[in-house]
């Protein structure tokens, strides 16, 4: 006959107890490369006054895919990044440098919705 292990009365088997005294506020996380890339792409596209469908059509990607890239939820291949960069009339090198500069200057307290200002210099 199998014996069961008794559970303390305050702990649900579906939701274990958490020591709330050990919890600390989580520090602001560093933005991911794909998130900053997306901010740069969106900033460049909006600076040109283009719709997603216009830029996506020239890049050979669907508007949905470009939207996912801009929102930082898609991990695009280098070929996709190059296609979108070309559609926005920037080189892959310049776009990569803009993303790297933005990451370098990102402060832990910076908001996630910050615009990739280095990308604006590319289009100027």
PDB file of C-alpha atoms in Angstrom:
ATOM      1  CA  UNK A   1       0.000   0.000   0.000  1.00  0.00           C
ATOM      2  CA  UNK A   2       1.425   3.372  -1.005  1.00  0.00           C
ATOM      3  CA  UNK A   3       1.740   5.978   1.672  1.00  0.00           C
ATOM      4  CA  UNK A   4       1.283   9.635   0.921  1.00  0.00           C
ATOM      5  CA  UNK A   5       3.546  12.387   2.126  1.00  0.00           C
ATOM      6  CA  UNK A   6       1.595  14.762   4.337  1.00  0.00           C
ATOM      7  CA  UNK A   7       1.430  18.366   3.132  1.00  0.00           C
ATOM      8  CA  UNK A   8       1.548  21.273   5.552  1.00  0.00           C
ATOM      9  CA  UNK A   9      -1.902  22.781   5.916  1.00  0.00           C
ATOM     10  CA  UNK A  10      -0.807  26.153   4.460  1.00  0.00           C
ATOM     11  CA  UNK A  11       0.662  24.742   1.247  1.00  0.00           C
ATOM     12  CA  UNK A  12      -1.521  23.763  -1.683  1.00  0.00           C
ATOM     13  CA  UNK A  13      -0.104  20.949  -3.816  1.00  0.00           C
ATOM     14  CA  UNK A  14      -0.912  23.025  -6.903  1.00  0.00           C
ATOM     15  CA  UNK A  15       0.651  26.245  -5.647  1.00  0.00           C
ATOM     16  CA  UNK A  16       3.698  25.887  -3.373  1.00  0.00           C
ATOM     17  CA  UNK A  17       4.359  28.440  -0.682  1.00  0.00           C
ATOM     18  CA  UNK A  18       6.716  31.291  -1.583  1.00  0.00           C
ATOM     19  CA  UNK A  19       8.966  32.940   0.951  1.00  0.00           C
ATOM     20  CA  UNK A  20       7.930  36.523   0.218  1.00  0.00           C
ATOM     21  CA  UNK A  21      10.615  37.945   2.501  1.00  0.00           C
ATOM     22  CA  UNK A  22      13.266  36.689   0.061  1.00  0.00           C
ATOM     23  CA  UNK A  23      11.700  38.446  -2.906  1.00  0.00           C
ATOM     24  CA  UNK A  24      13.479  41.521  -4.165  1.00  0.00           C
ATOM     25  CA  UNK A  25      12.372  43.896  -6.870  1.00  0.00           C
ATOM     26  CA  UNK A  26      13.835  42.662 -10.123  1.00  0.00           C
ATOM     27  CA  UNK A  27      16.421  44.989 -11.642  1.00  0.00           C
ATOM     28  CA  UNK A  28      15.598  46.520 -15.009  1.00  0.00           C
ATOM     29  CA  UNK A  29      16.699  44.041 -17.608  1.00  0.00           C
ATOM     30  CA  UNK A  30      18.975  44.847 -20.480  1.00  0.00           C
ATOM     31  CA  UNK A  31      17.021  45.052 -23.744  1.00  0.00           C
ATOM     32  CA  UNK A  32      17.453  42.192 -26.182  1.00  0.00           C
ATOM     33  CA  UNK A  33      19.178  42.784 -29.510  1.00  0.00           C
ATOM     34  CA  UNK A  34      16.040  41.856 -31.429  1.00  0.00           C
ATOM     35  CA  UNK A  35      13.993  44.396 -29.442  1.00  0.00           C
ATOM     36  CA  UNK A  36      16.382  47.248 -30.203  1.00  0.00           C
ATOM     37  CA  UNK A  37      16.586  46.128 -33.827  1.00  0.00           C
ATOM     38  CA  UNK A  38      12.800  46.321 -34.009  1.00  0.00           C
ATOM     39  CA  UNK A  39      12.771  49.829 -32.522  1.00  0.00           C
ATOM     40  CA  UNK A  40      15.332  50.931 -35.106  1.00  0.00           C
ATOM     41  CA  UNK A  41      13.420  49.397 -37.994  1.00  0.00           C
ATOM     42  CA  UNK A  42      10.136  50.931 -36.876  1.00  0.00           C
ATOM     43  CA  UNK A  43      11.778  54.325 -36.371  1.00  0.00           C
ATOM     44  CA  UNK A  44      13.310  54.253 -39.842  1.00  0.00           C
ATOM     45  CA  UNK A  45      10.050  53.151 -41.446  1.00  0.00           C
ATOM     46  CA  UNK A  46       8.023  55.809 -39.653  1.00  0.00           C
ATOM     47  CA  UNK A  47      10.586  58.488 -40.478  1.00  0.00           C
ATOM     48  CA  UNK A  48      10.032  57.620 -44.136  1.00  0.00           C
ATOM     49  CA  UNK A  49       6.282  57.908 -43.597  1.00  0.00           C
ATOM     50  CA  UNK A  50       5.675  54.369 -44.819  1.00  0.00           C
ATOM     51  CA  UNK A  51       3.097  51.774 -43.919  1.00  0.00           C
ATOM     52  CA  UNK A  52       4.146  48.282 -42.874  1.00  0.00           C
ATOM     53  CA  UNK A  53       2.773  46.877 -46.111  1.00  0.00           C
ATOM     54  CA  UNK A  54       4.876  49.232 -48.249  1.00  0.00           C
ATOM     55  CA  UNK A  55       8.173  48.415 -46.567  1.00  0.00           C
ATOM     56  CA  UNK A  56       7.324  44.716 -46.284  1.00  0.00           C
ATOM     57  CA  UNK A  57       6.475  44.544 -49.979  1.00  0.00           C
ATOM     58  CA  UNK A  58       9.837  45.965 -51.016  1.00  0.00           C
ATOM     59  CA  UNK A  59      11.653  43.682 -48.565  1.00  0.00           C
ATOM     60  CA  UNK A  60       9.809  40.585 -49.767  1.00  0.00           C
ATOM     61  CA  UNK A  61       8.354  39.750 -46.344  1.00  0.00           C
ATOM     62  CA  UNK A  62       4.779  39.749 -45.119  1.00  0.00           C
ATOM     63  CA  UNK A  63       3.500  42.772 -43.175  1.00  0.00           C
ATOM     64  CA  UNK A  64       2.844  40.428 -40.253  1.00  0.00           C
ATOM     65  CA  UNK A  65       6.463  39.265 -40.241  1.00  0.00           C
ATOM     66  CA  UNK A  66       7.755  42.844 -40.384  1.00  0.00           C
ATOM     67  CA  UNK A  67       5.407  43.778 -37.548  1.00  0.00           C
ATOM     68  CA  UNK A  68       6.807  40.919 -35.445  1.00  0.00           C
ATOM     69  CA  UNK A  69      10.341  42.087 -36.236  1.00  0.00           C
ATOM     70  CA  UNK A  70       9.481  45.657 -35.212  1.00  0.00           C
ATOM     71  CA  UNK A  71       7.895  44.477 -31.963  1.00  0.00           C
ATOM     72  CA  UNK A  72      10.977  42.404 -31.137  1.00  0.00           C
ATOM     73  CA  UNK A  73       9.111  39.108 -30.932  1.00  0.00           C
ATOM     74  CA  UNK A  74      10.716  37.553 -34.008  1.00  0.00           C
ATOM     75  CA  UNK A  75      14.346  36.397 -34.105  1.00  0.00           C
ATOM     76  CA  UNK A  76      14.963  37.184 -37.796  1.00  0.00           C
ATOM     77  CA  UNK A  77      17.730  35.675 -39.877  1.00  0.00           C
ATOM     78  CA  UNK A  78      20.495  37.874 -41.223  1.00  0.00           C
ATOM     79  CA  UNK A  79      18.927  37.530 -44.674  1.00  0.00           C
ATOM     80  CA  UNK A  80      15.616  38.948 -43.406  1.00  0.00           C
ATOM     81  CA  UNK A  81      17.356  41.789 -41.594  1.00  0.00           C
ATOM     82  CA  UNK A  82      19.344  42.614 -44.736  1.00  0.00           C
ATOM     83  CA  UNK A  83      16.173  42.570 -46.864  1.00  0.00           C
ATOM     84  CA  UNK A  84      14.347  44.977 -44.557  1.00  0.00           C
ATOM     85  CA  UNK A  85      17.414  47.206 -44.201  1.00  0.00           C
ATOM     86  CA  UNK A  86      17.660  47.376 -47.996  1.00  0.00           C
ATOM     87  CA  UNK A  87      13.977  48.254 -48.257  1.00  0.00           C
ATOM     88  CA  UNK A  88      14.650  51.124 -45.848  1.00  0.00           C
ATOM     89  CA  UNK A  89      17.716  52.254 -47.842  1.00  0.00           C
ATOM     90  CA  UNK A  90      20.231  51.548 -45.073  1.00  0.00           C
ATOM     91  CA  UNK A  91      23.114  49.111 -45.154  1.00  0.00           C
ATOM     92  CA  UNK A  92      23.223  46.090 -42.908  1.00  0.00           C
ATOM     93  CA  UNK A  93      26.455  47.417 -41.399  1.00  0.00           C
ATOM     94  CA  UNK A  94      24.927  50.818 -40.591  1.00  0.00           C
ATOM     95  CA  UNK A  95      21.821  49.223 -39.086  1.00  0.00           C
ATOM     96  CA  UNK A  96      23.914  46.849 -36.990  1.00  0.00           C
ATOM     97  CA  UNK A  97      26.071  49.718 -35.745  1.00  0.00           C
ATOM     98  CA  UNK A  98      22.950  51.722 -34.853  1.00  0.00           C
ATOM     99  CA  UNK A  99      21.588  48.805 -32.831  1.00  0.00           C
ATOM    100  CA  UNK A 100      24.958  48.279 -31.126  1.00  0.00           C
ATOM    101  CA  UNK A 101      25.238  52.003 -30.273  1.00  0.00           C
ATOM    102  CA  UNK A 102      21.748  52.001 -28.817  1.00  0.00           C
ATOM    103  CA  UNK A 103      22.544  48.959 -26.690  1.00  0.00           C
ATOM    104  CA  UNK A 104      25.810  50.511 -25.551  1.00  0.00           C
ATOM    105  CA  UNK A 105      24.106  53.691 -24.420  1.00  0.00           C
ATOM    106  CA  UNK A 106      21.100  51.933 -22.861  1.00  0.00           C
ATOM    107  CA  UNK A 107      20.812  52.641 -19.181  1.00  0.00           C
ATOM    108  CA  UNK A 108      19.266  50.054 -16.848  1.00  0.00           C
ATOM    109  CA  UNK A 109      16.449  52.482 -16.100  1.00  0.00           C
ATOM    110  CA  UNK A 110      15.786  53.324 -19.753  1.00  0.00           C
ATOM    111  CA  UNK A 111      12.275  52.676 -20.926  1.00  0.00           C
ATOM    112  CA  UNK A 112      11.699  49.796 -23.323  1.00  0.00           C
ATOM    113  CA  UNK A 113       9.893  52.022 -25.788  1.00  0.00           C
ATOM    114  CA  UNK A 114      12.918  54.204 -26.428  1.00  0.00           C
ATOM    115  CA  UNK A 115      13.447  55.139 -30.049  1.00  0.00           C
ATOM    116  CA  UNK A 116      16.641  54.029 -31.740  1.00  0.00           C
ATOM    117  CA  UNK A 117      18.082  57.513 -32.232  1.00  0.00           C
ATOM    118  CA  UNK A 118      21.168  56.156 -33.967  1.00  0.00           C
ATOM    119  CA  UNK A 119      18.930  54.868 -36.756  1.00  0.00           C
ATOM    120  CA  UNK A 120      17.609  58.357 -37.389  1.00  0.00           C
ATOM    121  CA  UNK A 121      21.137  59.493 -38.180  1.00  0.00           C
ATOM    122  CA  UNK A 122      21.297  56.785 -40.853  1.00  0.00           C
ATOM    123  CA  UNK A 123      18.409  58.241 -42.797  1.00  0.00           C
ATOM    124  CA  UNK A 124      19.663  61.815 -42.554  1.00  0.00           C
TER     125      UNK A 124
END
